[in-house]
CSV table of C-alpha atoms in Angstrom, one decimal:
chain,number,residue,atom,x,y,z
A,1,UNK,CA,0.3,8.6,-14.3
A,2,UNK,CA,0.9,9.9,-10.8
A,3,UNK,CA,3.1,7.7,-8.4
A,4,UNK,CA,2.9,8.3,-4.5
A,5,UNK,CA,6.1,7.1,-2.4
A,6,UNK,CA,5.9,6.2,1.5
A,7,UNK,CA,9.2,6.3,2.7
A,8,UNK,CA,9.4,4.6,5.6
A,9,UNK,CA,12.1,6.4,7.1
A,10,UNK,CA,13.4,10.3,7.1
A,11,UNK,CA,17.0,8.9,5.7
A,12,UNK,CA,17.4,9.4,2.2
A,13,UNK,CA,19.4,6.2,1.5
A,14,UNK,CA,19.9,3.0,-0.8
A,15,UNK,CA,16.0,2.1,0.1
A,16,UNK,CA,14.5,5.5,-1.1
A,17,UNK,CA,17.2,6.2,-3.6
A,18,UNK,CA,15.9,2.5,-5.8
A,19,UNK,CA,11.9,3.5,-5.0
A,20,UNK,CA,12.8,7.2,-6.6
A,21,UNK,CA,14.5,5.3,-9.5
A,22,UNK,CA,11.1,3.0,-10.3
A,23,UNK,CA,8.6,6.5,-9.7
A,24,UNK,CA,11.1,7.9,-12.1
A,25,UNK,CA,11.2,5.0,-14.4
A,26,UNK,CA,7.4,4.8,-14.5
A,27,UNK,CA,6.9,8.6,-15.4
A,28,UNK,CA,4.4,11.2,-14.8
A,29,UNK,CA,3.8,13.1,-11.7
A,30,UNK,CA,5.9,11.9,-8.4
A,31,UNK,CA,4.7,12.7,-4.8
A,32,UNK,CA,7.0,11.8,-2.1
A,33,UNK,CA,6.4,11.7,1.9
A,34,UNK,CA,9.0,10.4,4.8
A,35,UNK,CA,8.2,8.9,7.6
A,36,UNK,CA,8.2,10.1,10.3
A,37,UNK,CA,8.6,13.5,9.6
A,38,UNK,CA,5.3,13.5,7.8
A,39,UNK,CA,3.7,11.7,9.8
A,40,UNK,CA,4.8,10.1,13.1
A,41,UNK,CA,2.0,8.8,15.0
A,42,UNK,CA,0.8,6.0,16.7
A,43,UNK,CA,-2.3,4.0,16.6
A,44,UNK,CA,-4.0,4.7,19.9
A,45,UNK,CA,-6.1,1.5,19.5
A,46,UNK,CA,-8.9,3.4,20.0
A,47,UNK,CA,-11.2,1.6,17.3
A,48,UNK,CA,-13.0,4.9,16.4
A,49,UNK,CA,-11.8,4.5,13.0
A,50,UNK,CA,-13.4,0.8,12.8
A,51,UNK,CA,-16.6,1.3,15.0
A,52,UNK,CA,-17.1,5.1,13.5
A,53,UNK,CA,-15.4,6.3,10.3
A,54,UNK,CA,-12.1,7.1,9.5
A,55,UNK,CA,-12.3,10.8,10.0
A,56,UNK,CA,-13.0,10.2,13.9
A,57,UNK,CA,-9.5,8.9,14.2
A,58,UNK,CA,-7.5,11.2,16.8
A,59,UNK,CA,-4.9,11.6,14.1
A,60,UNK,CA,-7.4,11.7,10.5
A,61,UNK,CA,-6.3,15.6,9.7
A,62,UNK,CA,-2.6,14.7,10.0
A,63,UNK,CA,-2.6,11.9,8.2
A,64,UNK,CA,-5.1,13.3,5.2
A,65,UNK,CA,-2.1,14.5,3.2
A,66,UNK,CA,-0.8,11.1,2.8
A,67,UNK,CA,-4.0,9.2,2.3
A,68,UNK,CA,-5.8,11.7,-0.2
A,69,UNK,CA,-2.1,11.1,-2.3
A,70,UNK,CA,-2.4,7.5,-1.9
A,71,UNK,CA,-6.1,7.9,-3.1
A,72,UNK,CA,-5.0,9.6,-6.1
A,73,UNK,CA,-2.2,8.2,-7.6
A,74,UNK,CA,-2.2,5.1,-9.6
A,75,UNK,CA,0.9,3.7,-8.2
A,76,UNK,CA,1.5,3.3,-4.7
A,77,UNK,CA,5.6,2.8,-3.5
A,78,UNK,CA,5.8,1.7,0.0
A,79,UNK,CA,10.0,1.5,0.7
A,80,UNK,CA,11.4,0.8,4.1
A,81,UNK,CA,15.3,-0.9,4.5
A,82,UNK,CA,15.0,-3.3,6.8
A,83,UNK,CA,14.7,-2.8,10.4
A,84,UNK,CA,15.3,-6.1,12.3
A,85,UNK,CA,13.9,-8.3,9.8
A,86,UNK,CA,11.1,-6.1,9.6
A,87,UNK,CA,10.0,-2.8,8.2
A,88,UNK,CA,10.7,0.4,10.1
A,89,UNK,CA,8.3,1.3,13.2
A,90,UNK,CA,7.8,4.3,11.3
A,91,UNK,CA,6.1,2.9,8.2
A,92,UNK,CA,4.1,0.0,10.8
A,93,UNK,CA,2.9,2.5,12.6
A,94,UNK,CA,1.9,4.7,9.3
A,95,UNK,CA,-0.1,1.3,8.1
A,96,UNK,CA,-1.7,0.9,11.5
A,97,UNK,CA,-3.7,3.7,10.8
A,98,UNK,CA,-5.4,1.7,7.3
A,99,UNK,CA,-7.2,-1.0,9.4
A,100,UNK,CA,-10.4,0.5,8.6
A,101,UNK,CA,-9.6,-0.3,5.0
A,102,UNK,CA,-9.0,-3.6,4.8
A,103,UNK,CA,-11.2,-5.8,2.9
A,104,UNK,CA,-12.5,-7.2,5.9
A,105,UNK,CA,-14.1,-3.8,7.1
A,106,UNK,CA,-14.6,-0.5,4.9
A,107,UNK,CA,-12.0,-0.8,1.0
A,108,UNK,CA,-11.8,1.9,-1.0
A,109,UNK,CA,-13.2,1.1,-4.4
A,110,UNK,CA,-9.9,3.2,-5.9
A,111,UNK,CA,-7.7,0.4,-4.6
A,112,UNK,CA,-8.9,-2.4,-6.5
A,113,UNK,CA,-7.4,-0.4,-9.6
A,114,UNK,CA,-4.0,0.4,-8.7
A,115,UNK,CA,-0.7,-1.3,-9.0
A,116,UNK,CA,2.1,-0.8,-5.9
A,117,UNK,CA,5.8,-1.6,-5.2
A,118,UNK,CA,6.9,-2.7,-2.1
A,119,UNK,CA,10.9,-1.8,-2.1
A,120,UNK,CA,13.7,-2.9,0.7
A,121,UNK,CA,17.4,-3.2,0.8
A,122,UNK,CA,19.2,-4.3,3.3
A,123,UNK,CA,23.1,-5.4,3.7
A,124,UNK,CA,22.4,-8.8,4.5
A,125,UNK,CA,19.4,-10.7,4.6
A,126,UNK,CA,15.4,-9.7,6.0
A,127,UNK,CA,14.0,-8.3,2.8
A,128,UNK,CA,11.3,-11.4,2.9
A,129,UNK,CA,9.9,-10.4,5.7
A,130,UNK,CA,10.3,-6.6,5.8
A,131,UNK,CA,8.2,-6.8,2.5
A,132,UNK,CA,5.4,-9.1,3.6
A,133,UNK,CA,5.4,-6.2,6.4
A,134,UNK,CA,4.0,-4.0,3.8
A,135,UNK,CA,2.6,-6.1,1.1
A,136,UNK,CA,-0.1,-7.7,3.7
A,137,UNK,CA,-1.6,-4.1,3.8
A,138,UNK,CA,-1.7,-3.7,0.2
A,139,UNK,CA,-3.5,-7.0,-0.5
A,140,UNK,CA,-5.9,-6.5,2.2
A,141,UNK,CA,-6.6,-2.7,1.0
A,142,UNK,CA,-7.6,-4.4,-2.4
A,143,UNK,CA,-4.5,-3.1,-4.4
A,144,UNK,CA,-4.8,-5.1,-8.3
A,145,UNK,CA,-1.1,-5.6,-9.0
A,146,UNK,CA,1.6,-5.9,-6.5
A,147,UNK,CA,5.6,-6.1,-7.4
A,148,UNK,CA,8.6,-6.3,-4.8
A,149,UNK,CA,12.4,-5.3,-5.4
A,150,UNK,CA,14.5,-6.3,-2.3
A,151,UNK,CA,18.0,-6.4,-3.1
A,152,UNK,CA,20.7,-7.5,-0.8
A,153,UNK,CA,23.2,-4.4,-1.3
A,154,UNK,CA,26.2,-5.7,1.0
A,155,UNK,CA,26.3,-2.1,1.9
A,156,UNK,CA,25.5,0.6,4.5
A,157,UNK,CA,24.4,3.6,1.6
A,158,UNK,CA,23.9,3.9,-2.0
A,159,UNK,CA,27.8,4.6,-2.7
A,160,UNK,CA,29.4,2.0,-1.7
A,161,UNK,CA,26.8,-0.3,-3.9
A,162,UNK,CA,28.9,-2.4,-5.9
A,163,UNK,CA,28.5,-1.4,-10.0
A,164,UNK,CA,27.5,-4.9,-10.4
A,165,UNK,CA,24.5,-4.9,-7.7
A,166,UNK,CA,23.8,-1.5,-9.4
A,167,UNK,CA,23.2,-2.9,-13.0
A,168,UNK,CA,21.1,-5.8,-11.4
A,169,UNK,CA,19.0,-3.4,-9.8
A,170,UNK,CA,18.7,-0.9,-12.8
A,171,UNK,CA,17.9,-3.9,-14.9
A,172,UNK,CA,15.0,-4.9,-12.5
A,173,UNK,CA,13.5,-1.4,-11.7
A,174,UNK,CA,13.1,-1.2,-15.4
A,175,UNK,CA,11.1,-4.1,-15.8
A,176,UNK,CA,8.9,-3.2,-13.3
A,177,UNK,CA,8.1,-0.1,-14.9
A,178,UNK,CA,7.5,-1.5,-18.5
A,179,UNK,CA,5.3,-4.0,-16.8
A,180,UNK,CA,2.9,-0.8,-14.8
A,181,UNK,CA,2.9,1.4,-17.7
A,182,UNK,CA,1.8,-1.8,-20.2
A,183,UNK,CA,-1.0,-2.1,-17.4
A,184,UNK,CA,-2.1,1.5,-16.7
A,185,UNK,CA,-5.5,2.1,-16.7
A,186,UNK,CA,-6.6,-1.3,-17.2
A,187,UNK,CA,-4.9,-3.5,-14.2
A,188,UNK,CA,-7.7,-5.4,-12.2
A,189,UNK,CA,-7.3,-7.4,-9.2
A,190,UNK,CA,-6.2,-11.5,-9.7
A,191,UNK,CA,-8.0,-14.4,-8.7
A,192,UNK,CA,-6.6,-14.3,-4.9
A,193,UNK,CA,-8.2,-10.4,-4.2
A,194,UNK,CA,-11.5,-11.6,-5.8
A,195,UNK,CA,-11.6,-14.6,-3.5
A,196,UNK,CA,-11.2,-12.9,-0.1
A,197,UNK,CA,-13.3,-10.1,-1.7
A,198,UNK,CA,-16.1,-12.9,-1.8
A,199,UNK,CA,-15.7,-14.0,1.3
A,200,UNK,CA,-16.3,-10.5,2.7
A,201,UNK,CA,-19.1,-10.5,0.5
A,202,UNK,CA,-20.4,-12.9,2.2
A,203,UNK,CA,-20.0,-12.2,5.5
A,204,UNK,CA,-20.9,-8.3,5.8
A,205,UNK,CA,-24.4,-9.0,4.3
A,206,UNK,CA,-24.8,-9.5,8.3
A,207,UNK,CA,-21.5,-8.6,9.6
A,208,UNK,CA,-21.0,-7.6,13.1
A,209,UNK,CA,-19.9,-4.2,13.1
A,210,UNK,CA,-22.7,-2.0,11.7
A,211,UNK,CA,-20.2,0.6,10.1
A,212,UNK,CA,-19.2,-2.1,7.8
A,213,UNK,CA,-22.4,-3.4,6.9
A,214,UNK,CA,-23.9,-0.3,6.3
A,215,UNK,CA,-20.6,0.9,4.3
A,216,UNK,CA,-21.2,-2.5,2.1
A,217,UNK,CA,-24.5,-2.1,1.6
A,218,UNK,CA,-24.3,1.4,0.2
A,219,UNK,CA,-21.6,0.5,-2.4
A,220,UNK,CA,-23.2,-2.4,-3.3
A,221,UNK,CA,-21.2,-4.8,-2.9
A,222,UNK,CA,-23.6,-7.4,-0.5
A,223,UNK,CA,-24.9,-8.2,-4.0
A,224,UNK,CA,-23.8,-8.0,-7.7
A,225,UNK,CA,-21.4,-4.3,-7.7
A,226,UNK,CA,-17.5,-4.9,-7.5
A,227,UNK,CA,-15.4,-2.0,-7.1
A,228,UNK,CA,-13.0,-3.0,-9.8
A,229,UNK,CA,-15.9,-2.6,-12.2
A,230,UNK,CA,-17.2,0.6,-11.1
């Protein structure tokens, strides 16, 4: 199994210490990037990537690293603590640059076979919120099998976690993992994913942006082919 983390910020604290702990938990080969030291740019809302291809982006060969991981692995971790009752600029502005990929314009057919975490702490309250932030972009990429952990830690870094808040959080990173590694190799995308994948279906056989159609029509998927089966 090989587990890609997006940390959405470069601090190394409660957040990324619990995502490390599931990507541990899970096994098999970790990758790990921090935002925004490994990428810290912002959508220039130029549409290339929608109206073109991807690799017209101003910013594709920076962001390559983290996308080719993210195409690889078979677990996605997206972590950001909470920023505001949101997640950090840093990781919004990392999953700006996916847009392309949504279902409604150009999904990779890898997605539709992965499983992600979406991971948050925060001292109070926001975690709702702050993981919608980043669960929206894995639903819309296609992703099979989403989980969230986003414990309220009534604390400012992972020492000063209470032993209690510790063991509920050890107890529920564990089940996380039991539940990917029982679906390795095998998770497919529920009834919601299919649904919106439909609609698309439907639309793109005439869509408006010819990069999509075209993009559709080559894989497929206008008629009969689904990515999670090929």
């Amino acid at each position: 199994m090989k587990t890609v983390v997006i940390n959405g910020t470069n601090h190394k604290g409660s957040t990324e210490h619990i995502a490390r702990i599931i990507a541990e938990k899970i096994g098999g080969e970790i990758t790990e990037f921090f935002l925004p030291k490994d990428f810290g740019e912002f959508c220039l809302g130029c549409t290339n990537c929608f109206m073109k291809s991807e690799d017209s982006c101003p910013h594709f060969n920076k962001l390559e690293p983290l996308t080719q991981a993210m195409d690889e692995a078979d677990v996605i971790i997206l972590a950001s603590p909470v920023y505001v009752y949101h997640a950090s600029g840093a990781m919004k502005a990392f999953l700006d640059h996916y847009g392309y990929q949504w279902m409604a314009h150009r999904p990779k057919a890898c997605m539709f076979k992965k499983q992600a975490v979406c991971v948050t702490t925060a001292a109070g309250a926001g975690m709702k919120s702050t993981i919608k932030d980043m669960s929206d972009s894995l639903f819309f990429w296609g992703v099979a099998k989403q989980y969230q952990l986003g414990p309220a830690i009534a604390a400012t870094n992972w020492d000063k976690v209470s032993d209690k808040k510790k063991a509920v959080i050890e107890k529920k990173s564990t089940a996380i993992a039991k539940k990917i590694q029982r679906k390795a190799g095998k998770v497919k995308p529920g009834f919601k994913t299919k649904a919106f994948f439909f609609l698309m279906h439907l639309l793109e056989r005439n869509g408006w942006n010819q990069a999509d159609v075209t993009y559709w029509h080559e894989k497929g998927w206008t008629e009969h082919k689904r990515p999670w089966k090929q």
